[in-house]
CSV table of C-alpha atoms and ligand atoms in Angstrom, one decimal:
chain,number,residue,atom,x,y,z
A,1,MET,CA,68.9,32.0,51.5
A,2,LYS,CA,66.5,35.0,51.5
A,3,ASP,CA,67.5,37.4,48.4
A,4,SER,CA,67.9,40.0,50.9
A,5,VAL,CA,70.2,38.4,52.3
A,6,LYS,CA,72.3,36.6,49.9
A,7,SER,CA,75.0,38.8,49.2
A,8,PHE,CA,76.2,39.1,52.7
A,9,GLU,CA,76.3,35.0,52.8
A,10,ARG,CA,77.7,34.4,49.7
A,11,TYR,CA,80.4,37.6,50.3
A,12,GLU,CA,81.0,38.4,53.7
A,13,SER,CA,83.3,37.0,55.9
A,14,GLU,CA,82.3,34.2,58.7
A,15,VAL,CA,83.8,36.1,61.2
A,16,ARG,CA,80.5,38.1,61.3
A,17,SER,CA,78.3,37.6,64.8
A,18,TYR,CA,75.3,40.0,65.2
A,19,SER,CA,73.8,39.7,61.9
A,20,ARG,CA,72.7,35.8,62.7
A,21,HIS,CA,71.1,36.7,65.3
A,22,PHE,CA,69.1,39.5,63.8
A,23,PRO,CA,69.2,38.2,60.0
A,24,LYS,CA,67.2,41.5,58.7
A,25,VAL,CA,68.3,44.3,56.6
A,26,PHE,CA,68.0,47.3,58.6
A,27,VAL,CA,67.5,51.1,57.0
A,28,ASN,CA,66.5,54.0,59.4
A,29,ALA,CA,66.8,54.0,62.7
A,30,LYS,CA,65.4,57.3,65.1
A,31,ASP,CA,65.8,57.0,69.0
A,32,ALA,CA,65.1,54.0,70.4
A,33,THR,CA,64.3,51.9,67.4
A,34,ILE,CA,65.5,50.6,64.3
A,35,THR,CA,63.3,49.9,61.2
A,36,ASP,CA,64.1,47.1,58.5
A,37,GLU,CA,63.8,46.9,54.4
A,38,ASP,CA,60.0,45.5,54.9
A,39,GLY,CA,59.4,48.5,56.9
A,40,LYS,CA,59.5,46.4,60.2
A,41,GLU,CA,60.5,48.4,63.5
A,42,TYR,CA,62.1,46.9,66.2
A,43,ILE,CA,62.3,48.4,69.6
A,44,ASP,CA,66.5,48.6,70.2
A,45,PHE,CA,67.0,47.2,73.5
A,46,PHE,CA,70.6,46.4,72.7
A,47,CYS,CA,71.8,50.4,71.3
A,48,GLY,CA,74.8,49.2,69.2
A,49,ALA,CA,76.3,47.6,72.6
A,50,GLY,CA,76.4,50.8,74.5
A,51,ALA,CA,77.5,53.0,71.2
A,52,VAL,CA,74.6,54.9,70.8
A,53,ASN,CA,73.4,56.1,74.3
A,54,TYR,CA,71.8,58.9,73.2
A,55,GLY,CA,69.1,57.8,70.7
A,56,HIS,CA,70.3,56.4,66.9
A,57,ASN,CA,70.1,59.6,64.4
A,58,ASN,CA,69.6,61.8,68.1
A,59,THR,CA,67.7,65.1,66.3
A,60,TYR,CA,69.9,67.7,67.9
A,61,ILE,CA,73.1,65.4,67.5
A,62,LYS,CA,72.6,64.7,63.8
A,63,GLN,CA,72.0,67.9,63.2
A,64,LYS,CA,75.5,69.2,64.1
A,65,VAL,CA,76.8,66.8,62.0
A,66,VAL,CA,75.0,67.8,58.8
A,67,ASP,CA,75.4,71.7,59.9
A,68,TYR,CA,79.3,70.9,59.2
A,69,LEU,CA,78.9,68.5,56.2
A,70,ALA,CA,77.3,71.6,54.5
A,71,THR,CA,80.3,73.8,54.8
A,72,ASP,CA,82.6,71.7,53.2
A,73,GLY,CA,84.3,71.3,57.2
A,74,ILE,CA,87.5,69.2,57.1
A,75,ILE,CA,86.9,65.5,57.4
A,76,HIS,CA,90.3,64.0,57.6
A,77,ALA,CA,93.2,65.7,59.3
A,78,LEU,CA,95.3,62.9,61.1
A,79,ASP,CA,96.0,64.5,64.5
A,80,MET,CA,96.1,68.7,63.1
A,81,PHE,CA,94.5,70.8,64.7
A,82,THR,CA,91.1,71.6,63.7
A,83,ALA,CA,88.1,73.5,65.2
A,84,PRO,CA,85.8,70.4,66.1
A,85,LYS,CA,88.4,68.6,68.0
A,86,ARG,CA,89.2,72.3,69.6
A,87,GLU,CA,85.6,72.5,71.0
A,88,PHE,CA,85.3,68.6,71.4
A,89,ILE,CA,88.7,68.9,74.0
A,90,GLU,CA,87.0,72.5,75.1
A,91,THR,CA,83.6,71.2,75.8
A,92,LEU,CA,84.3,67.5,77.6
A,93,GLU,CA,87.1,69.3,79.6
A,94,GLN,CA,85.5,72.1,80.8
A,95,LYS,CA,81.8,71.0,80.9
A,96,ILE,CA,82.4,67.4,82.0
A,97,ILE,CA,85.8,67.0,83.5
A,98,GLU,CA,86.5,69.5,85.8
A,99,PRO,CA,83.0,70.1,87.3
A,100,ARG,CA,83.6,66.9,88.6
A,101,GLY,CA,86.8,67.8,90.0
A,102,LEU,CA,89.0,65.9,87.6
A,103,HIS,CA,91.8,66.3,85.7
A,104,TYR,CA,93.1,64.4,82.5
A,105,LYS,CA,94.7,64.8,79.3
A,106,ILE,CA,93.2,63.5,76.5
A,107,GLN,CA,94.9,61.2,74.2
A,108,PHE,CA,93.3,60.3,70.9
A,109,CYS,CA,93.5,57.0,69.3
A,110,GLY,CA,92.6,54.6,66.5
A,111,PRO,CA,88.7,54.8,66.6
A,112,THR,CA,87.8,51.8,68.0
A,113,GLY,CA,87.4,50.5,71.6
A,114,THR,CA,90.4,48.2,72.0
A,115,ASN,CA,92.6,50.7,70.7
A,116,ALA,CA,92.1,52.7,73.4
A,117,VAL,CA,92.8,49.5,75.9
A,118,GLU,CA,96.1,48.9,73.7
A,119,ALA,CA,96.9,52.7,74.2
A,120,ALA,CA,96.4,52.7,78.0
A,121,ILE,CA,98.4,49.3,78.4
A,122,LYS,CA,101.1,50.7,76.7
A,123,LEU,CA,101.5,53.6,78.2
A,124,ALA,CA,100.9,52.2,81.7
A,125,ARG,CA,104.2,49.6,80.9
A,126,LYS,CA,105.9,52.2,79.8
A,127,ASN,CA,105.5,54.9,83.0
A,128,LYS,CA,106.0,52.0,85.1
A,129,GLY,CA,108.5,49.8,83.7
A,130,ARG,CA,106.9,46.7,84.3
A,131,ASP,CA,105.5,44.2,82.0
A,132,ASN,CA,102.5,42.6,83.6
A,133,ILE,CA,98.8,43.5,84.2
A,134,PHE,CA,96.0,42.7,86.5
A,135,ALA,CA,92.7,42.4,84.9
A,136,PHE,CA,89.8,40.2,86.8
A,137,MET,CA,87.8,36.6,84.9
A,138,GLY,CA,85.1,38.0,83.5
A,139,CYS,CA,85.8,40.9,82.0
A,140,PHE,CA,86.4,42.2,78.3
A,141,HIS,CA,88.5,44.6,76.6
A,142,GLY,CA,88.7,44.1,72.9
A,143,MET,CA,90.3,42.0,70.6
A,144,THR,CA,93.4,43.3,69.4
A,145,LEU,CA,96.2,41.2,70.6
A,146,GLY,CA,97.0,43.3,73.9
A,147,ALA,CA,93.6,43.8,74.8
A,148,LEU,CA,92.5,40.4,74.0
A,149,SER,CA,95.2,39.5,76.5
A,150,LEU,CA,93.2,41.0,79.1
A,151,THR,CA,89.9,39.8,77.6
A,152,SER,CA,89.2,36.4,79.6
A,153,GLU,CA,86.5,35.0,77.2
A,154,MET,CA,87.9,31.3,76.2
A,155,TYR,CA,86.6,31.9,73.0
A,156,ALA,CA,87.6,35.2,72.1
A,157,ARG,CA,91.2,34.1,73.3
A,158,ARG,CA,91.9,31.2,71.1
A,159,GLY,CA,91.0,33.3,68.1
A,160,ALA,CA,94.7,34.8,69.1
A,161,GLY,CA,96.9,32.4,67.3
A,162,VAL,CA,99.7,33.3,69.5
A,163,SER,CA,99.7,33.3,73.0
A,164,LEU,CA,98.6,36.3,75.2
A,165,ASN,CA,100.6,37.1,77.9
A,166,ASP,CA,101.9,39.5,80.2
A,167,VAL,CA,98.5,39.3,82.4
A,168,THR,CA,97.5,37.8,85.3
A,169,HIS,CA,94.0,36.9,85.6
A,170,ILE,CA,92.4,37.6,88.9
A,171,PRO,CA,89.0,36.0,90.6
A,172,ALA,CA,86.0,38.5,90.1
A,173,PRO,CA,84.8,39.5,93.6
A,174,TYR,CA,81.6,37.1,93.4
A,175,MET,CA,83.2,34.4,91.8
A,176,PHE,CA,84.3,32.8,95.4
A,177,GLU,CA,82.4,33.1,98.2
A,178,GLY,CA,84.1,34.3,101.2
A,179,LEU,CA,87.7,35.0,98.8
A,180,ASP,CA,89.0,38.4,99.9
A,181,VAL,CA,90.2,39.4,96.3
A,182,ILE,CA,91.9,42.6,97.5
A,183,ALA,CA,94.6,40.1,100.2
A,184,TYR,CA,94.6,37.8,97.3
A,185,MET,CA,96.1,40.2,94.8
A,186,GLN,CA,98.5,41.6,98.0
A,187,THR,CA,99.4,37.7,98.6
A,188,LEU,CA,100.5,37.4,94.9
A,189,LEU,CA,102.5,40.9,95.4
A,190,ASP,CA,104.3,39.9,98.6
A,191,ASP,CA,104.5,35.9,98.5
A,192,ASP,CA,108.1,35.4,97.0
A,193,HIS,CA,107.1,32.5,96.2
A,194,SER,CA,103.6,33.5,94.1
A,195,GLY,CA,105.6,33.2,90.9
A,196,VAL,CA,103.2,36.3,90.0
A,197,GLU,CA,105.2,39.6,88.4
A,198,LYS,CA,103.9,42.8,89.8
A,199,PRO,CA,101.8,44.5,87.4
A,200,ALA,CA,102.1,47.9,86.3
A,201,ALA,CA,98.2,48.6,86.2
A,202,VAL,CA,95.1,47.5,87.3
A,203,VAL,CA,92.3,47.1,84.0
A,204,MET,CA,89.1,47.3,85.1
A,205,GLU,CA,85.2,47.4,84.3
A,206,THR,CA,83.4,48.7,87.1
A,207,LEU,CA,80.2,46.8,86.0
A,208,GLN,CA,81.3,43.7,83.5
A,209,ALA,CA,79.3,43.9,80.7
A,210,GLU,CA,79.8,40.9,78.5
A,211,GLY,CA,80.9,39.2,81.4
A,212,GLY,CA,77.2,39.5,82.7
A,213,ILE,CA,76.2,42.8,83.9
A,214,ARG,CA,78.4,42.6,87.4
A,215,PRO,CA,78.3,45.3,89.0
A,216,PHE,CA,81.5,45.5,91.5
A,217,SER,CA,80.2,47.3,95.0
A,218,ASN,CA,81.5,50.6,95.8
A,219,GLU,CA,83.6,49.5,98.7
A,220,PHE,CA,85.6,46.7,96.4
A,221,LEU,CA,86.2,49.3,94.3
A,222,GLN,CA,87.1,51.5,96.8
A,223,GLU,CA,89.8,48.5,97.6
A,224,VAL,CA,91.1,48.5,94.8
A,225,ARG,CA,91.7,52.0,94.3
A,226,ALA,CA,93.6,51.7,97.3
A,227,PHE,CA,95.5,48.5,96.4
A,228,CYS,CA,96.8,50.4,93.4
A,229,ASP,CA,98.3,53.5,95.7
A,230,LYS,CA,99.7,51.1,98.4
A,231,ASN,CA,101.5,49.4,95.6
A,232,ASP,CA,102.6,51.9,93.1
A,233,ILE,CA,100.3,50.5,90.4
A,234,LEU,CA,98.2,52.4,88.2
A,235,LEU,CA,94.5,52.0,88.1
A,236,ILE,CA,92.5,52.0,84.5
A,237,ILE,CA,88.9,51.8,84.4
A,238,ASP,CA,87.8,50.8,81.3
A,239,ASP,CA,84.8,52.9,80.4
A,240,ILE,CA,84.2,52.1,77.1
A,241,GLN,CA,80.4,50.3,77.7
A,242,VAL,CA,79.4,51.7,80.4
A,243,GLY,CA,80.8,55.1,80.6
A,244,CYS,CA,78.7,58.3,78.9
A,245,CYS,CA,75.7,58.2,81.8
A,246,ARG,CA,74.6,54.1,80.6
A,247,THR,CA,75.0,53.7,84.7
A,248,GLY,CA,73.4,57.2,85.3
A,249,ASP,CA,76.7,58.7,85.9
A,250,PHE,CA,78.8,60.4,83.2
A,251,PHE,CA,81.6,58.2,84.3
A,252,SER,CA,80.5,54.8,85.5
A,253,PHE,CA,83.3,55.2,88.3
A,254,GLU,CA,81.5,58.4,90.0
A,255,ARG,CA,79.3,56.3,92.1
A,256,ALA,CA,82.6,54.8,94.1
A,257,GLY,CA,83.7,58.4,94.5
A,258,ILE,CA,87.4,57.2,93.0
A,259,VAL,CA,90.0,59.0,90.6
A,260,PRO,CA,91.3,55.9,88.3
A,261,ASP,CA,94.9,57.0,87.0
A,262,MET,CA,93.5,56.4,83.3
A,263,VAL,CA,90.1,56.2,81.9
A,264,VAL,CA,89.1,54.3,78.1
A,265,MET,CA,86.5,55.2,76.6
A,266,SER,CA,84.6,54.7,73.0
A,267,LYS,CA,81.1,53.8,71.8
A,268,SER,CA,79.1,56.4,73.0
A,269,ILE,CA,81.7,59.2,73.3
A,270,GLY,CA,81.1,59.6,69.3
A,271,GLY,CA,77.9,60.9,69.9
A,272,MET,CA,75.7,59.6,66.9
A,273,GLY,CA,77.5,55.8,67.1
A,274,MET,CA,80.1,57.6,65.3
A,275,PRO,CA,83.6,56.1,66.0
A,276,LEU,CA,86.1,57.6,68.5
A,277,ALA,CA,88.8,56.2,71.1
A,278,ILE,CA,89.9,58.3,73.9
A,279,VAL,CA,92.4,57.2,76.5
A,280,LEU,CA,91.6,60.4,79.7
A,281,LEU,CA,95.4,60.2,81.6
A,282,LYS,CA,97.0,61.7,84.5
A,283,GLU,CA,98.9,64.8,83.1
A,284,ASP,CA,102.1,63.2,85.1
A,285,LEU,CA,101.7,60.0,83.2
A,286,ASP,CA,101.7,61.6,79.7
A,287,ILE,CA,105.6,60.6,79.0
A,288,TRP,CA,104.4,59.8,75.2
A,289,LYS,CA,107.3,60.8,73.0
A,290,PRO,CA,105.8,63.0,70.0
A,291,ALA,CA,103.8,59.9,67.2
A,292,GLU,CA,105.3,57.5,69.4
A,293,HIS,CA,101.8,56.0,69.3
A,294,ASN,CA,100.3,56.7,65.7
A,295,GLY,CA,97.9,56.1,63.6
A,296,THR,CA,96.0,57.8,60.6
A,297,PHE,CA,92.2,57.5,61.7
A,298,ARG,CA,92.7,58.9,65.1
A,299,GLY,CA,90.2,61.6,65.6
A,300,ASN,CA,87.1,61.7,63.1
A,301,GLN,CA,85.9,65.1,62.6
A,302,LEU,CA,81.8,64.0,62.3
A,303,SER,CA,82.5,62.4,65.6
A,304,PHE,CA,84.4,65.0,67.4
A,305,ILE,CA,80.9,67.1,66.0
A,306,ALA,CA,78.6,64.4,67.5
A,307,GLY,CA,80.3,63.7,70.8
A,308,LYS,CA,80.8,67.9,71.5
A,309,ALA,CA,77.1,68.1,70.3
A,310,SER,CA,76.2,65.0,72.5
A,311,PHE,CA,77.9,66.7,76.1
A,312,ASP,CA,75.8,69.8,75.3
A,313,TRP,CA,73.0,68.0,74.7
A,314,LEU,CA,73.0,65.4,77.6
A,315,LEU,CA,73.5,68.0,80.2
A,316,GLU,CA,70.7,69.9,79.1
A,317,ASN,CA,68.3,67.0,78.5
A,318,HIS,CA,69.2,66.2,82.5
A,319,VAL,CA,70.1,62.6,80.6
A,320,GLU,CA,71.9,61.0,83.8
A,321,ALA,CA,69.3,61.5,86.2
A,322,GLU,CA,66.8,60.5,83.5
A,323,THR,CA,68.8,57.3,83.2
A,324,LYS,CA,68.6,56.5,87.1
A,325,ARG,CA,65.0,57.2,87.1
A,326,LYS,CA,64.0,55.0,83.8
A,327,GLY,CA,66.6,52.4,85.3
A,328,SER,CA,64.3,52.2,88.2
A,329,LEU,CA,61.3,51.7,86.0
A,330,VAL,CA,63.0,48.6,84.6
A,331,GLU,CA,64.0,47.0,87.9
A,332,ASP,CA,60.4,47.2,89.4
A,333,PHE,CA,59.5,45.6,86.5
A,334,ILE,CA,61.9,42.8,86.7
A,335,THR,CA,61.4,42.1,90.5
A,336,LYS,CA,57.9,42.3,90.1
A,337,GLU,CA,57.2,40.9,86.6
A,338,ILE,CA,60.2,38.4,85.5
A,339,LEU,CA,61.7,37.1,88.7
A,340,PRO,CA,58.4,35.4,90.0
A,341,LEU,CA,58.0,33.7,86.9
A,342,ASP,CA,61.0,30.8,88.0
A,343,ASP,CA,63.2,30.7,91.0
A,344,ARG,CA,66.5,30.1,89.5
A,345,LEU,CA,65.8,33.3,87.5
A,346,GLU,CA,68.5,36.1,88.8
A,347,MET,CA,68.7,39.8,88.1
A,348,ARG,CA,71.5,42.4,88.2
A,349,GLY,CA,72.0,45.8,87.1
A,350,LEU,CA,72.6,49.6,87.7
A,351,GLY,CA,71.1,52.8,85.5
A,352,LEU,CA,69.9,51.2,82.3
A,353,ILE,CA,72.3,48.1,81.9
A,354,TRP,CA,70.3,45.2,83.6
A,355,GLY,CA,71.3,41.7,83.1
A,356,ILE,CA,68.5,38.6,83.7
A,357,ASP,CA,70.3,35.7,84.3
A,358,PHE,CA,69.5,32.2,83.1
A,359,SER,CA,72.5,30.1,84.2
A,360,GLY,CA,70.6,27.8,86.2
A,361,PHE,CA,68.3,26.7,83.0
A,362,GLU,CA,69.2,24.6,80.1
A,363,ALA,CA,72.4,26.3,77.7
A,364,ASP,CA,70.1,27.4,75.2
A,365,ILE,CA,67.3,29.7,76.8
A,366,THR,CA,68.8,32.7,76.6
A,367,GLU,CA,69.2,32.4,72.6
A,368,ARG,CA,65.7,31.1,72.4
A,369,ILE,CA,64.4,34.3,74.4
A,370,ILE,CA,66.6,36.3,72.0
A,371,GLU,CA,64.4,34.7,68.9
A,372,THR,CA,61.5,35.5,70.4
A,373,CYS,CA,61.9,38.4,71.0
A,374,PHE,CA,62.9,39.4,67.5
A,375,GLU,CA,59.8,37.9,66.2
A,376,ASN,CA,58.6,39.9,68.2
A,377,LYS,CA,60.1,43.2,66.7
A,378,LEU,CA,62.9,43.8,69.9
A,379,ILE,CA,66.5,43.7,69.4
A,380,CYS,CA,68.5,42.2,72.9
A,381,GLU,CA,71.7,40.3,73.3
A,382,ALA,CA,73.5,38.0,75.6
A,383,ALA,CA,75.9,38.0,78.0
A,384,GLY,CA,77.7,36.2,80.4
A,385,ARG,CA,79.4,32.6,81.1
A,386,ASN,CA,78.2,30.8,78.0
A,387,GLY,CA,75.9,33.7,77.0
A,388,ALA,CA,73.4,33.2,79.8
A,389,VAL,CA,72.5,36.6,80.4
A,390,LEU,CA,70.4,38.4,78.8
A,391,LYS,CA,71.1,41.8,78.5
A,392,ILE,CA,68.9,44.7,78.7
A,393,MET,CA,70.6,47.9,77.3
A,394,PRO,CA,67.9,50.5,75.5
A,395,PRO,CA,69.3,53.9,74.1
A,396,LEU,CA,68.8,56.1,77.4
A,397,VAL,CA,66.6,58.4,75.4
A,398,ILE,CA,63.7,55.6,75.3
A,399,GLU,CA,60.7,56.8,76.0
A,400,ASP,CA,58.8,55.2,79.2
A,401,ALA,CA,56.0,53.5,76.8
A,402,LEU,CA,58.3,52.1,74.6
A,403,LEU,CA,60.7,50.8,77.4
A,404,GLN,CA,57.5,49.5,79.2
A,405,LYS,CA,56.4,47.8,75.9
A,406,GLY,CA,60.0,46.5,75.1
A,407,LEU,CA,59.7,45.1,78.6
A,408,GLU,CA,56.3,43.7,78.0
A,409,ILE,CA,57.7,42.0,75.1
A,410,VAL,CA,61.3,40.4,76.9
A,411,ALA,CA,58.5,39.2,79.7
A,412,ALA,CA,56.3,37.5,77.5
A,413,ALA,CA,58.7,35.8,75.5
A,414,ILE,CA,60.9,34.2,79.0
A,415,LYS,CA,57.0,33.1,79.7
A,416,GLU,CA,56.6,31.4,76.4
A,417,VAL,CA,60.3,30.4,76.2
A,418,ILE,CA,60.3,28.9,80.0
A,419,GLY,CA,56.7,27.8,79.6
A,420,LYS,CA,55.0,29.4,82.5
B,1,PLP,C1,84.3,47.1,77.9
B,1,PLP,C2,84.9,47.4,77.1
B,1,PLP,N1,85.8,47.3,76.4
B,1,PLP,C3,86.4,47.5,75.4
B,1,PLP,C4,85.5,46.8,74.6
B,1,PLP,C5,86.1,47.0,73.0
B,1,PLP,O1,85.7,47.9,72.2
B,1,PLP,P1,85.6,47.5,70.5
B,1,PLP,O2,84.9,46.5,70.0
B,1,PLP,O3,85.1,49.2,69.9
B,1,PLP,O4,87.2,47.6,70.3
B,1,PLP,C6,84.3,46.7,74.5
B,1,PLP,C7,83.3,46.2,73.5
B,1,PLP,O5,82.2,45.9,73.6
B,1,PLP,C8,83.8,46.6,75.8
B,1,PLP,O6,82.9,46.6,76.2
């Protein structure tokens, strides 16, 4: 056991996960790089699972946080009115939500993504007076009991220790060729022998991220919206991982021109990896009574400062357009340099989230590629069924040259591991 990691292995719970793939002690991070205790610098193609879209220690955002700390600005305030919260709300509404023709109120939840999912499904059930929710197979929505009942991955579900109820999992459109998923859902509602209760809501990602980088088509998203409208069911979009410009638009559902009834957001909504989770909800759904969904850490002031700064910064720096541009560099690279390596390889993605699918290969191949990348100073992760998909998700601020260098490391690791 190395001295530097001895204390973690001795004292930290076995539940830890990412540190097993990247067993170094990290000390600094700037934009798209992370540095370990030995001074080794890594290119970050993982991006805190989407929590640092605007880069580690983004200079503009960090300065706003530092300035606020220097004034002895209030840090903890439960859900009381504060100046940082007012600025966060006003900027999100006036610069992001309203210019898109959207109208949402904002609910602040406990600090992490799963808290927003819990709040949204609780509110959907309260509005519709129904228990059931539809979710798609392959989805990931979090690890607390309500969210976990949506999450489809069996390994995570088994950890619950209790039955996970009141969710019907619907086959995702990519799973069975020829299956009309919308007709299938309609039959569940109309057939008095389907055995399935009408749901309060459909909860979905527009691109299943942990599910293996599976974008749903614009047409499918529009059809789900129409299905929900027709049947008086709420549509909740989980933009926790693929919101905040990741797919090239601030909201991932913009490409389909749909308007969800609620949107759950976390990760990069906190600006620079600060904890924050919110539900955007249509005003008529806001039937909460005061304190009916409470919590001590609903809205961290430093997250408000960083989040507000991130909205200004992303608009000023045209991050959406830049993400689309860089996304096509990644797509081109994978198409030209990686797919020709083997017929079994597949790729999928949007904006700056891409997956290379090794499902046709032996079971541990993606893990070996990730290990090889790490040896060559690049951090990336796996997603999808059996962890077979190599996920490429750099901070959106990454410079072109570093992006290219990172992609070359990935390509070299794939060649080495698959023996080409
Ligand atoms: C789409 C999606 N929803 C919900 C969550 C849960 O967020 P958290 O881990 O912050 O609870 C995640 C986390 O990866 C996610 O990707």
